[in-house]
PDB file of C-alpha atoms in Angstrom:
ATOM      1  CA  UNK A   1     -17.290  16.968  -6.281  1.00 93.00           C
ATOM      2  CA  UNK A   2     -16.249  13.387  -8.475  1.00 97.00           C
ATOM      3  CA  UNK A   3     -14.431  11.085  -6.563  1.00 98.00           C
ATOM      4  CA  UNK A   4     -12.046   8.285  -8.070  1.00 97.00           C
ATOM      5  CA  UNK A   5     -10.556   5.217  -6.235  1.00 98.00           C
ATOM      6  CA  UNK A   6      -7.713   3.632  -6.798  1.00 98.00           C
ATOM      7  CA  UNK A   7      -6.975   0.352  -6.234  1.00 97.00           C
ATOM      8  CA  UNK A   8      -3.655  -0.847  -6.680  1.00 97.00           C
ATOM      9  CA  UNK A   9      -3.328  -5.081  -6.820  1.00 95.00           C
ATOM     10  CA  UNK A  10      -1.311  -7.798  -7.023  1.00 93.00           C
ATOM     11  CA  UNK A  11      -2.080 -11.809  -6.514  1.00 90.00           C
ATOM     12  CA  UNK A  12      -5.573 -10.860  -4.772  1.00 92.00           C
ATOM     13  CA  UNK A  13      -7.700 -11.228  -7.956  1.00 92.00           C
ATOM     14  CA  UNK A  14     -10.251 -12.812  -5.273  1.00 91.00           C
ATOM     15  CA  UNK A  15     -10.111 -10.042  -2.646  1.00 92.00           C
ATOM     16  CA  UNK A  16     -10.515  -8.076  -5.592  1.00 94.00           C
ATOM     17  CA  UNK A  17     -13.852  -8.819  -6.526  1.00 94.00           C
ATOM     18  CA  UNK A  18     -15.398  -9.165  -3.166  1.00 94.00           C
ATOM     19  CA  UNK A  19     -14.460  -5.282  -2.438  1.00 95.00           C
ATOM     20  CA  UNK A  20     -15.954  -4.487  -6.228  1.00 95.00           C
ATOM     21  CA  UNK A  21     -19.061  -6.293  -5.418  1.00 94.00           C
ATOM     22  CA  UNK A  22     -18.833  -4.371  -1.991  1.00 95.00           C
ATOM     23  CA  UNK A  23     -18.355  -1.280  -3.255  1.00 96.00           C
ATOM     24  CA  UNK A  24     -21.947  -1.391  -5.101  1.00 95.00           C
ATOM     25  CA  UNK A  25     -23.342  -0.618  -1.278  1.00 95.00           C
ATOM     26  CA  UNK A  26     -22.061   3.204  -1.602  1.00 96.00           C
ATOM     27  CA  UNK A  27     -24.549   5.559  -0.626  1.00 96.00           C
ATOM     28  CA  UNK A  28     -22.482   8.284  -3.014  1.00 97.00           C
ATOM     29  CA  UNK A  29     -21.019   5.963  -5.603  1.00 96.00           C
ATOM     30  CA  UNK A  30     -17.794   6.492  -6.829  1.00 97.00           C
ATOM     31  CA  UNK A  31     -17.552   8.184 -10.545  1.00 97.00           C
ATOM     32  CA  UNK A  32     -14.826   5.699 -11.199  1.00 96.00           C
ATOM     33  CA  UNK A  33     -12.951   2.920  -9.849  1.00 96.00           C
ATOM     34  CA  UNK A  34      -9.372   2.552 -11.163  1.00 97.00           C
ATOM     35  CA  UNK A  35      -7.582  -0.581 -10.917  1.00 96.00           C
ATOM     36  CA  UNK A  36      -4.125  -0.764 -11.051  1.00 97.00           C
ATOM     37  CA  UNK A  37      -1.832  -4.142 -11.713  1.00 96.00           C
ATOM     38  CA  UNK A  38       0.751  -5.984 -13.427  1.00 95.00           C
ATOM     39  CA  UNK A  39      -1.543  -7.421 -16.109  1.00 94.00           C
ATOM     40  CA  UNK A  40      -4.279  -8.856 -16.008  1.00 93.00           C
ATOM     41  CA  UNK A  41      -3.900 -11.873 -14.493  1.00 93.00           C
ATOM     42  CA  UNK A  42      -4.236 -10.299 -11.941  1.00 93.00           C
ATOM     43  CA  UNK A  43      -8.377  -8.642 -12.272  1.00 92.00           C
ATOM     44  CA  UNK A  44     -10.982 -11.115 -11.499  1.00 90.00           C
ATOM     45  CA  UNK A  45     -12.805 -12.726 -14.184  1.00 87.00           C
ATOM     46  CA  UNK A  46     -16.081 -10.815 -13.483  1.00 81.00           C
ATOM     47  CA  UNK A  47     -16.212  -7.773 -12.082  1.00 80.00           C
ATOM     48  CA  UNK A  48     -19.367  -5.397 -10.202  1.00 68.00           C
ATOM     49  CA  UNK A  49     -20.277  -2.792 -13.047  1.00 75.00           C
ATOM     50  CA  UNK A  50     -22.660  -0.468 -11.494  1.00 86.00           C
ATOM     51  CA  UNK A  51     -19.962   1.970 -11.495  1.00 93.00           C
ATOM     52  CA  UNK A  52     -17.488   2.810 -14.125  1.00 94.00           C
ATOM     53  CA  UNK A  53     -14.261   0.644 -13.912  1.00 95.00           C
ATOM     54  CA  UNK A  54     -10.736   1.257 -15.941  1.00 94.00           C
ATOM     55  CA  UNK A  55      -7.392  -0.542 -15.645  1.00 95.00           C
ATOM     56  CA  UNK A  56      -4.084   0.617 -15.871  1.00 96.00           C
ATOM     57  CA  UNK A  57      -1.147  -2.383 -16.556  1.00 96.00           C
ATOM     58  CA  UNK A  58       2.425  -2.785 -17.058  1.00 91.00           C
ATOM     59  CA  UNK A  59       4.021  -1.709 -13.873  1.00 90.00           C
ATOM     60  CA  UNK A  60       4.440  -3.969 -10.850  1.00 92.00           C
ATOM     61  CA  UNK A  61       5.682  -2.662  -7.147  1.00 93.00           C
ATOM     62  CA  UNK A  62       3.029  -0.601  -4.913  1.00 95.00           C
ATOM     63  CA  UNK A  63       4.559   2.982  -5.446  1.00 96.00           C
ATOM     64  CA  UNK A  64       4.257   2.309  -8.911  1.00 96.00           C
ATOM     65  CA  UNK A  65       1.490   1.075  -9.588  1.00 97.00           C
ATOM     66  CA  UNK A  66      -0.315   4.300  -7.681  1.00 97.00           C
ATOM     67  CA  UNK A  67       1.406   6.315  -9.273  1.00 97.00           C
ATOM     68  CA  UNK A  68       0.682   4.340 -13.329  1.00 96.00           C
ATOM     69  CA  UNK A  69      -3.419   5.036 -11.657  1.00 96.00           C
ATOM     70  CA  UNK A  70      -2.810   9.051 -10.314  1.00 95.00           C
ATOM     71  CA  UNK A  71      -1.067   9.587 -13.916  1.00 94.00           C
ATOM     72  CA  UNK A  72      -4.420   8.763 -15.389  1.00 92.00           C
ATOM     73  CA  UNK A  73      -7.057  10.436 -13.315  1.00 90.00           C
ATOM     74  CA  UNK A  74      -5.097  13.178 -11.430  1.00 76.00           C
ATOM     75  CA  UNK A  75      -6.444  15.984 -13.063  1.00 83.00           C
ATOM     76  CA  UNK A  76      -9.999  14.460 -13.521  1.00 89.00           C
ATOM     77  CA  UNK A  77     -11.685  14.118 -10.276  1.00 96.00           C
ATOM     78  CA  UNK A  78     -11.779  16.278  -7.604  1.00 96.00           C
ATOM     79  CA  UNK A  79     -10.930  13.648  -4.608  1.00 97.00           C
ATOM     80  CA  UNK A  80      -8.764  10.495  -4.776  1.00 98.00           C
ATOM     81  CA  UNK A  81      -9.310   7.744  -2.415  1.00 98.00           C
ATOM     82  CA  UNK A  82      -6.619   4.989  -2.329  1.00 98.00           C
ATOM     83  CA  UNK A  83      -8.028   1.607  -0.905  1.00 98.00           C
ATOM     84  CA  UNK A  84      -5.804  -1.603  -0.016  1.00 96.00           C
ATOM     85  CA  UNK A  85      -7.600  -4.510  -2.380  1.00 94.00           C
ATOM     86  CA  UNK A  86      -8.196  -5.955   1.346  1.00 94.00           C
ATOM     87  CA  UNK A  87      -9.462  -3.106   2.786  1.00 97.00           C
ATOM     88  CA  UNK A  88     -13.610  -2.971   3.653  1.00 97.00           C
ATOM     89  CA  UNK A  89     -14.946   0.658   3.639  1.00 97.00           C
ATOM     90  CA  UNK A  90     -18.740   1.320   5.480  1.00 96.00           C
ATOM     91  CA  UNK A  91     -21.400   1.974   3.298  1.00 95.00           C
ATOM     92  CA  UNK A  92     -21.174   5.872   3.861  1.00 95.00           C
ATOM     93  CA  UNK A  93     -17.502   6.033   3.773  1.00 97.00           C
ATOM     94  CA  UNK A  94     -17.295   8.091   0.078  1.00 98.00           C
ATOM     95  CA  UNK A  95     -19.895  10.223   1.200  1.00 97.00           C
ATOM     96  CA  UNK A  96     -18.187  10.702   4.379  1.00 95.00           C
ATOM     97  CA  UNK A  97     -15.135  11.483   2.736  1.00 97.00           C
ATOM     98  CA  UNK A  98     -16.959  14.071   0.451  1.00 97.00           C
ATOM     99  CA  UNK A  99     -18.293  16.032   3.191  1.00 96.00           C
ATOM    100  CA  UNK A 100     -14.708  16.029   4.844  1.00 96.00           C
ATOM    101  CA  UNK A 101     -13.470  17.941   1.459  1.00 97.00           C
ATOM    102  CA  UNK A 102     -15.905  20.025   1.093  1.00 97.00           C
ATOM    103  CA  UNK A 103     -16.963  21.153   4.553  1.00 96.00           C
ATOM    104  CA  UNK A 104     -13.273  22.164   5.278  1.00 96.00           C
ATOM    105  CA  UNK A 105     -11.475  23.911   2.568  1.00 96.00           C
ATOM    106  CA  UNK A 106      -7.760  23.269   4.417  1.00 97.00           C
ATOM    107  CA  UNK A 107      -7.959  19.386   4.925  1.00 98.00           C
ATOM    108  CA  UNK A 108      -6.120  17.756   1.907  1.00 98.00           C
ATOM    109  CA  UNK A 109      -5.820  14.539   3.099  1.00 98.00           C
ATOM    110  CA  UNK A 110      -8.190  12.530   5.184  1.00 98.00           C
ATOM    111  CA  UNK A 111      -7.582   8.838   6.303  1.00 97.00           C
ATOM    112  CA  UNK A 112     -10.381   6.702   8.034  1.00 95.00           C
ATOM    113  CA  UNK A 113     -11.375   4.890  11.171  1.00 94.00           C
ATOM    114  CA  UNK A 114      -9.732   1.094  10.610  1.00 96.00           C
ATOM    115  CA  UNK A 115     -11.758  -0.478  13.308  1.00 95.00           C
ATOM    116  CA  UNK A 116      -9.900  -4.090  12.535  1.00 95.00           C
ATOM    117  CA  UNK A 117      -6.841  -4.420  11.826  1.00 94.00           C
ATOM    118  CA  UNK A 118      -5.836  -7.620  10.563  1.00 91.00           C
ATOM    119  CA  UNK A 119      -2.149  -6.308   9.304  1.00 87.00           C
ATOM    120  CA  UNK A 120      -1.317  -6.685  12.961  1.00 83.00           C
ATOM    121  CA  UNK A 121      -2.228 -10.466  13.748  1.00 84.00           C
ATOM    122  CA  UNK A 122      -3.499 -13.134  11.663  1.00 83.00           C
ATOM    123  CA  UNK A 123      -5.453 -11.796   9.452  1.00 87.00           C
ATOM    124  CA  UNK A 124      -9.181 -11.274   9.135  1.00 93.00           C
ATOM    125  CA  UNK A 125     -11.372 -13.338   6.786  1.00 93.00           C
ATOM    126  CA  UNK A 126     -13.891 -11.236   5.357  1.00 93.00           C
ATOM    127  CA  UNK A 127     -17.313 -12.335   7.186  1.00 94.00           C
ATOM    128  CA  UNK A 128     -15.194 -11.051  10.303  1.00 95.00           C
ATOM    129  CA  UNK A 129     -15.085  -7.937   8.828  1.00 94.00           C
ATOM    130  CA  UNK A 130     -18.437  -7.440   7.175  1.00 94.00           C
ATOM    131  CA  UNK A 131     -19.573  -8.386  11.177  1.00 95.00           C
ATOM    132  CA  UNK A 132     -17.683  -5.846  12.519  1.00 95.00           C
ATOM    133  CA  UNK A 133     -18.770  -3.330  10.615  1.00 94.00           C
ATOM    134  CA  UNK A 134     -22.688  -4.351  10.711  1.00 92.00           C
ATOM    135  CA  UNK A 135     -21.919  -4.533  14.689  1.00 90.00           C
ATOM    136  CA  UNK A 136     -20.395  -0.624  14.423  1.00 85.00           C
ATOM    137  CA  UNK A 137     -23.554   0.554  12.893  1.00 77.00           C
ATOM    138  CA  UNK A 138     -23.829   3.881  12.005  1.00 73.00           C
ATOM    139  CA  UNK A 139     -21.976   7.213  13.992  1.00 68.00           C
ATOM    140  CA  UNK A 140     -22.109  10.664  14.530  1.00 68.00           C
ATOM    141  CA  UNK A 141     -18.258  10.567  15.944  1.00 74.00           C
ATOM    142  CA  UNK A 142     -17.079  13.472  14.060  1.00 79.00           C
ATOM    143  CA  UNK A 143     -14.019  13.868  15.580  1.00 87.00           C
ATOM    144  CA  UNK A 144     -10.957  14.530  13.780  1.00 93.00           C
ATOM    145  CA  UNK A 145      -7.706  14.160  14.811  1.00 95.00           C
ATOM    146  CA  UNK A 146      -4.417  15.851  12.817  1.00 96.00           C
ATOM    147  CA  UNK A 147      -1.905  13.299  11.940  1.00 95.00           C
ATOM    148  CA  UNK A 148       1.993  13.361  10.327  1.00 95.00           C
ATOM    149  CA  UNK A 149       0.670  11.342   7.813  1.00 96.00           C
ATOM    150  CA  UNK A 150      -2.056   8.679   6.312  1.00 96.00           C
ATOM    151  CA  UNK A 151      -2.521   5.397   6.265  1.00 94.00           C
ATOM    152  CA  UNK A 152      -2.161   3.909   3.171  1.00 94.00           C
ATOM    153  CA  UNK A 153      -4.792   0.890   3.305  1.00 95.00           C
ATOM    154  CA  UNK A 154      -7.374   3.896   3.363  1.00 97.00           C
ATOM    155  CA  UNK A 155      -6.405   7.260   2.434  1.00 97.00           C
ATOM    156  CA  UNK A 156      -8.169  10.186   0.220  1.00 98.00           C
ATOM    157  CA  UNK A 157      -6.470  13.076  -1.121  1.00 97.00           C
ATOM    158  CA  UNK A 158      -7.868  16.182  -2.602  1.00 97.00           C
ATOM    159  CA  UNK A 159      -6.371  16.022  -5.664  1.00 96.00           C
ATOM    160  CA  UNK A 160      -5.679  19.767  -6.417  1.00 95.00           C
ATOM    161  CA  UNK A 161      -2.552  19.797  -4.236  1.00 96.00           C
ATOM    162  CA  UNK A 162      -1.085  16.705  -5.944  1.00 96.00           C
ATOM    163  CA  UNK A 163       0.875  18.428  -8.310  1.00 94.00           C
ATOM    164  CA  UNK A 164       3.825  17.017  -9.314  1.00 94.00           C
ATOM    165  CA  UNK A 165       4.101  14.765  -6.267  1.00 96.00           C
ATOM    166  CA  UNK A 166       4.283  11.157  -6.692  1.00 97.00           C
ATOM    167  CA  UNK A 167       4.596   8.260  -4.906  1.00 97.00           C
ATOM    168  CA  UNK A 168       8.940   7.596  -4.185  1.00 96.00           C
ATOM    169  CA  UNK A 169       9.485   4.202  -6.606  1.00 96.00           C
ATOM    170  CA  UNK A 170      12.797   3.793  -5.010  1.00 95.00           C
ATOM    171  CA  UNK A 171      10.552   2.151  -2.399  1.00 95.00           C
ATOM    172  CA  UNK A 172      10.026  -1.148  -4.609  1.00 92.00           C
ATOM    173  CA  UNK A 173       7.651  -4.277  -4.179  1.00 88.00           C
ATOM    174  CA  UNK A 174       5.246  -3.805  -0.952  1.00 85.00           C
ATOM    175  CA  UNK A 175       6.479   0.044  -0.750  1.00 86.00           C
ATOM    176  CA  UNK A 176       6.822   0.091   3.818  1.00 90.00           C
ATOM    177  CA  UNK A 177       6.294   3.746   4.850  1.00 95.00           C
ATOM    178  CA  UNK A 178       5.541   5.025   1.039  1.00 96.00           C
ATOM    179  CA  UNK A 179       2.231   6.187   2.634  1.00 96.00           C
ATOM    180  CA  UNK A 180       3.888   8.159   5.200  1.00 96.00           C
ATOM    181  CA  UNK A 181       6.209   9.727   2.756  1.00 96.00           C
ATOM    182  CA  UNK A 182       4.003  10.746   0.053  1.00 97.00           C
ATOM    183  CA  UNK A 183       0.995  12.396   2.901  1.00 97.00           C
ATOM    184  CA  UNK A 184       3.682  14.069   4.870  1.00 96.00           C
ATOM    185  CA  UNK A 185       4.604  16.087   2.083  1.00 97.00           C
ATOM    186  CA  UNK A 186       1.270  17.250   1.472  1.00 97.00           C
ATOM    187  CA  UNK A 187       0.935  18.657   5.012  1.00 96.00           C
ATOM    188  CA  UNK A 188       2.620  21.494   3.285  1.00 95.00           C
ATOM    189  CA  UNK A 189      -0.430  22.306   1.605  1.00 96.00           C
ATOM    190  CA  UNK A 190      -3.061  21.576   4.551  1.00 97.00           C
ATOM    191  CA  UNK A 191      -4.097  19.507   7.402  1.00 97.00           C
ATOM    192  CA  UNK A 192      -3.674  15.737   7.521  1.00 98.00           C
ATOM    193  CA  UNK A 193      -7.051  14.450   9.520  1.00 97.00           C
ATOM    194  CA  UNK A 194      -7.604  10.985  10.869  1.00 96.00           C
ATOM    195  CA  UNK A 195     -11.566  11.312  10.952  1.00 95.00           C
ATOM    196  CA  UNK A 196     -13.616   8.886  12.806  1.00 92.00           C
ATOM    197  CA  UNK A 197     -16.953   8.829  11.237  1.00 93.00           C
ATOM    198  CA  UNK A 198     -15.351   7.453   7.903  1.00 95.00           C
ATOM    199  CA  UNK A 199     -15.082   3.851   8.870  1.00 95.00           C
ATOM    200  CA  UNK A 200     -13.350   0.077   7.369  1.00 96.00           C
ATOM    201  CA  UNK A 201     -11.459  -2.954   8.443  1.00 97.00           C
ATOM    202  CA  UNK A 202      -8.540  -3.891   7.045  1.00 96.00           C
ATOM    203  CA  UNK A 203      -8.147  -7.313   6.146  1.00 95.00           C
ATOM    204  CA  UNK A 204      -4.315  -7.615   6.316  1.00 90.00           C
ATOM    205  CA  UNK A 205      -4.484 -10.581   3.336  1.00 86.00           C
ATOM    206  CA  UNK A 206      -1.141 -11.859   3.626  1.00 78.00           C
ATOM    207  CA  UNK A 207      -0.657 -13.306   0.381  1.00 71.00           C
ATOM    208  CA  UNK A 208       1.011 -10.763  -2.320  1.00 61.00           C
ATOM    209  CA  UNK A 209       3.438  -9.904   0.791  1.00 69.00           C
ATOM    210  CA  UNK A 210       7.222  -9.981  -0.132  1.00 72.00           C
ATOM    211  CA  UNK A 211       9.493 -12.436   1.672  1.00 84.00           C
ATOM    212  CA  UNK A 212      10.236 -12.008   5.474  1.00 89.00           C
ATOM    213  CA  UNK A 213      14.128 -11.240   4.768  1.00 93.00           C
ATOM    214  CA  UNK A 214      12.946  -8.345   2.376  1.00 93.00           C
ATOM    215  CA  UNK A 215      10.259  -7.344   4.192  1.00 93.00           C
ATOM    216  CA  UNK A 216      13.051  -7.406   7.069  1.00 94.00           C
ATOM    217  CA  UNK A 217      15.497  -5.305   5.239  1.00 95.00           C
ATOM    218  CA  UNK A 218      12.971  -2.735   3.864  1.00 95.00           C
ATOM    219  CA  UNK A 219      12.065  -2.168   8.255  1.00 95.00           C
ATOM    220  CA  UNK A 220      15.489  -0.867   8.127  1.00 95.00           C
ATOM    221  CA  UNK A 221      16.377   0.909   4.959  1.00 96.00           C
ATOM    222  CA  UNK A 222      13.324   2.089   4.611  1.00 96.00           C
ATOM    223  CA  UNK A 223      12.794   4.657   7.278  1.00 96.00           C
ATOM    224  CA  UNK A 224      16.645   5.577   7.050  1.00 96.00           C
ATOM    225  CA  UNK A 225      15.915   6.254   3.000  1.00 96.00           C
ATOM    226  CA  UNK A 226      13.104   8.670   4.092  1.00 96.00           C
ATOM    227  CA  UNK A 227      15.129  10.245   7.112  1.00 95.00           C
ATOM    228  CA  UNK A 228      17.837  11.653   4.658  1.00 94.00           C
ATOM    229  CA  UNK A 229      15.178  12.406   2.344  1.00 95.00           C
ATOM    230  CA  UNK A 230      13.954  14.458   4.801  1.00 95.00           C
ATOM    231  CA  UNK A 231      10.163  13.309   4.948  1.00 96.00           C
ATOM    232  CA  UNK A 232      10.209  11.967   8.257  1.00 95.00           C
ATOM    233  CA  UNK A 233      11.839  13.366  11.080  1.00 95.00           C
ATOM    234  CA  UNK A 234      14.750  10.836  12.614  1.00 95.00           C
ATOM    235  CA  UNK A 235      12.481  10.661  15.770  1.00 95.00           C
ATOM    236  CA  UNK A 236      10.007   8.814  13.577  1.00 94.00           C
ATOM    237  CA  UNK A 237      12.371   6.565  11.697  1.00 95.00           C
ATOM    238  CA  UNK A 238      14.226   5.711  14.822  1.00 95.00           C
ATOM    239  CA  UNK A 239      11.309   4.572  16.937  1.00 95.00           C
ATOM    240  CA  UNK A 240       9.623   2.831  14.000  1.00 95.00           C
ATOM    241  CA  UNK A 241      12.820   1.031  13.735  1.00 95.00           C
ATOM    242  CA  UNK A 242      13.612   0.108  17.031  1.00 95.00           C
ATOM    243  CA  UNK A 243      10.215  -1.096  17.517  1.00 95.00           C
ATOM    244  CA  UNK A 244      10.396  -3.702  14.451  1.00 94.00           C
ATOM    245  CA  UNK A 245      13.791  -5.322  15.627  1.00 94.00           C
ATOM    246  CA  UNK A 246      12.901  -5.262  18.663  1.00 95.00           C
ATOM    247  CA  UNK A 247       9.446  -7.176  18.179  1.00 93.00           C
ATOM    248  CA  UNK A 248      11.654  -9.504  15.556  1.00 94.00           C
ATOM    249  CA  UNK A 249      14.275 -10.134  18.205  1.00 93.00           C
ATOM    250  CA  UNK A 250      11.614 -11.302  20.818  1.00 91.00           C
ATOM    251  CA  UNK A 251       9.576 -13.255  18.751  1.00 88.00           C
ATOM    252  CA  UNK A 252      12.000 -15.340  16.886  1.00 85.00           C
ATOM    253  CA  UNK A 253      12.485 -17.582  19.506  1.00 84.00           C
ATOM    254  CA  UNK A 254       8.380 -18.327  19.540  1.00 87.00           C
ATOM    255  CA  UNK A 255       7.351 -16.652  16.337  1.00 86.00           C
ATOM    256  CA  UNK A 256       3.656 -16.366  15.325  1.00 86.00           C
ATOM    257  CA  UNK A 257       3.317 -18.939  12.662  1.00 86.00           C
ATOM    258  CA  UNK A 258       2.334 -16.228  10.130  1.00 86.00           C
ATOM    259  CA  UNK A 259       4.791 -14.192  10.228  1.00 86.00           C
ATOM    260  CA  UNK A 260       8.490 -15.284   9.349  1.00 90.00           C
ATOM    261  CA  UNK A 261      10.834 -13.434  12.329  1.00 91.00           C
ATOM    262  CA  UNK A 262      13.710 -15.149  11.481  1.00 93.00           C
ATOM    263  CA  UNK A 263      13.913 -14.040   7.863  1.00 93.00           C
ATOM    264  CA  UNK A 264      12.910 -10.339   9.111  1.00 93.00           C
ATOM    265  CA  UNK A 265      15.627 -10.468  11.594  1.00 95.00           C
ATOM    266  CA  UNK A 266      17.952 -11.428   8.890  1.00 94.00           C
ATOM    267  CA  UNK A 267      16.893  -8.513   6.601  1.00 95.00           C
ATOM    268  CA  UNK A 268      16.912  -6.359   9.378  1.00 95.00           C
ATOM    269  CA  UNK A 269      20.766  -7.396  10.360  1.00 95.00           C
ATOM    270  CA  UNK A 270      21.901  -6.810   6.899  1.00 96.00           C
ATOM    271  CA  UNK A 271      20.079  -3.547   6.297  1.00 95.00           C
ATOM    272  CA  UNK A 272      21.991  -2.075   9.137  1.00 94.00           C
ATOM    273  CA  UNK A 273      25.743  -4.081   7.651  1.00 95.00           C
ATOM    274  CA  UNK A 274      24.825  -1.767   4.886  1.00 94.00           C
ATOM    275  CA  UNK A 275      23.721   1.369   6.838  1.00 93.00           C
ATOM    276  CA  UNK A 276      27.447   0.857   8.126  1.00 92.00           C
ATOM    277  CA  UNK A 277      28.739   0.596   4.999  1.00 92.00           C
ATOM    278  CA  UNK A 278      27.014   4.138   3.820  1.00 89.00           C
ATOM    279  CA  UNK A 279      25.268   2.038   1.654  1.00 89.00           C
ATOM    280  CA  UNK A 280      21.266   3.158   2.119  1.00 87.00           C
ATOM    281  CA  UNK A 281      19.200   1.340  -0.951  1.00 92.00           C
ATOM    282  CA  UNK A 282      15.778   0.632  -0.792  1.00 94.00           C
ATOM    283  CA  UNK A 283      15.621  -1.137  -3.949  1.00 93.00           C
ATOM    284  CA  UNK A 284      18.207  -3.882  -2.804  1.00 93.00           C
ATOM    285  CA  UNK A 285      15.644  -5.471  -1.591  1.00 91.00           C
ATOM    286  CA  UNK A 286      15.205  -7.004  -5.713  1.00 91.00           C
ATOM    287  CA  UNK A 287      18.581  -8.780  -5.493  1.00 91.00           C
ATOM    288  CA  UNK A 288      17.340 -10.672  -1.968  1.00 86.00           C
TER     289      UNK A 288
END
């Protein structure tokens, strides 16, 4: 089987080239890396080369920048694995997630282990992750666990039951859930498997991100978007929701200082003015 990944970045041009050079430490290497951005201001000046590399530029928002980089190598590789530029796969992960496609016919979608994740706090700097992953060591866990959808830091498709599916560009800039919607769909074709021996730490860089007020908004409109879409159930949309406002309404008062509560609060109050309006637009979030 060939196995692409795709890498879609913005304003991490030095995240960038630490996963690159980190990617060199395969033990199956990848038959191409694909990196996806605005332009390339945003690709490190030198770049690891002991695999083949491409680009793909002109498009800027998450959704649409993975799907400018599945538009170019859908129908030539056999696997697709979508990393976060701030996401740090094991060593075997690619050869993990090889075996995964090819030892079970009816998984077509697997998403990793995150052992770290540093979406959900502060942040971790990168010697914290390459230390917890030298601490994990190597596994046997092969357990593997069905799930509604992937995760979108870390996710690998097999790429004959794409199809025509794409990534949903009404869900502009950082994307919020676009993982969820574009894996559940594919459930129709298989199994969706969180499998444990495929390991990584997430980063959770925080520069790139999109303002608190949109990211606040897109908490709200979001999950509502994909609800009448009909990709998520509304048990799913409503407890993701009331979960974020809830965690914005208690922590605005004493707010972690890297995460702005306030402004999410605020895009997560006029979300719902518009919900009440009929109005459900993800893409609003460009005229915040």
């Amino acid at each position: 089987m060939k196995i692409a990944v795709l890498i879609a970045t913005f304003g991490r041009a030095q995240e960038l080239a630490r996963l690159l050079k980190h990617l060199e430490r395969q033990t199956r290497q990848p038959d191409m890396v694909l990196i996806s951005a605005p332009d390339r201001t945003h690709i490190p000046n030198e770049i690891a080369r002991t695999f083949p590399i491409s680009f793909v530029f002109g498009r800027t928002g998450l959704p649409a920048q993975r799907n400018a980089a599945l538009d170019r190598v859908e129908k030539s590789f056999d696997a697709l694995t979508f990393f976060d530029d701030d996401f740090i796969p094991a060593d075997d992960y690619l050869a993990g997630v090889l075996t995964a496609f090819e030892q079970h016919d009816d998984w077509v979608v697997v998403t990793g282990n995150v052992l770290r994740d540093g979406a959900s706090n502060a942040g971790l700097s990168w010697e914290e992750a390459i230390r917890t992953l030298d601490e994990a060591g190597s596994t046997v866990d092969a357990r593997a666990t069905d799930r509604f959808s992937a995760y979108g830091c870390n996710m690998s498709i097999r790429a004959a039951t794409i199809g025509a599916l794409r990534f949903d560009e009404r869900l502009v800039l950082y994307g919020w859930q676009e993982d969820v919607d574009f894996t559940s769909q594919l459930r129709a074709k298989g199994r969706v498997v969180a499998l444990h021996s495929i390991r990584g730490v997430h980063l959770g860089v925080k520069s790139g991100r999109v303002s608190g007020v949109r990211f606040g908004y897109s908490q709200i409109a979001n999950p509502i978007y994909l609800m009448r879409k009909g990709t998520v159930p509304p048990s799913f949309a409503l407890k993701l929701m009331g979960k974020n406002i809830l965690a914005n309404l208690a922590r605005s008062v004493w707010p972690e200082p890297y995460v702005d509560r306030l402004g999410r609060l605020r895009g997560n109050l006029l979300a719902f003015s518009h919900v009440a309006r009929g109005r459900v637009q993800p893409e609003y979030v460009l005229e915040i």
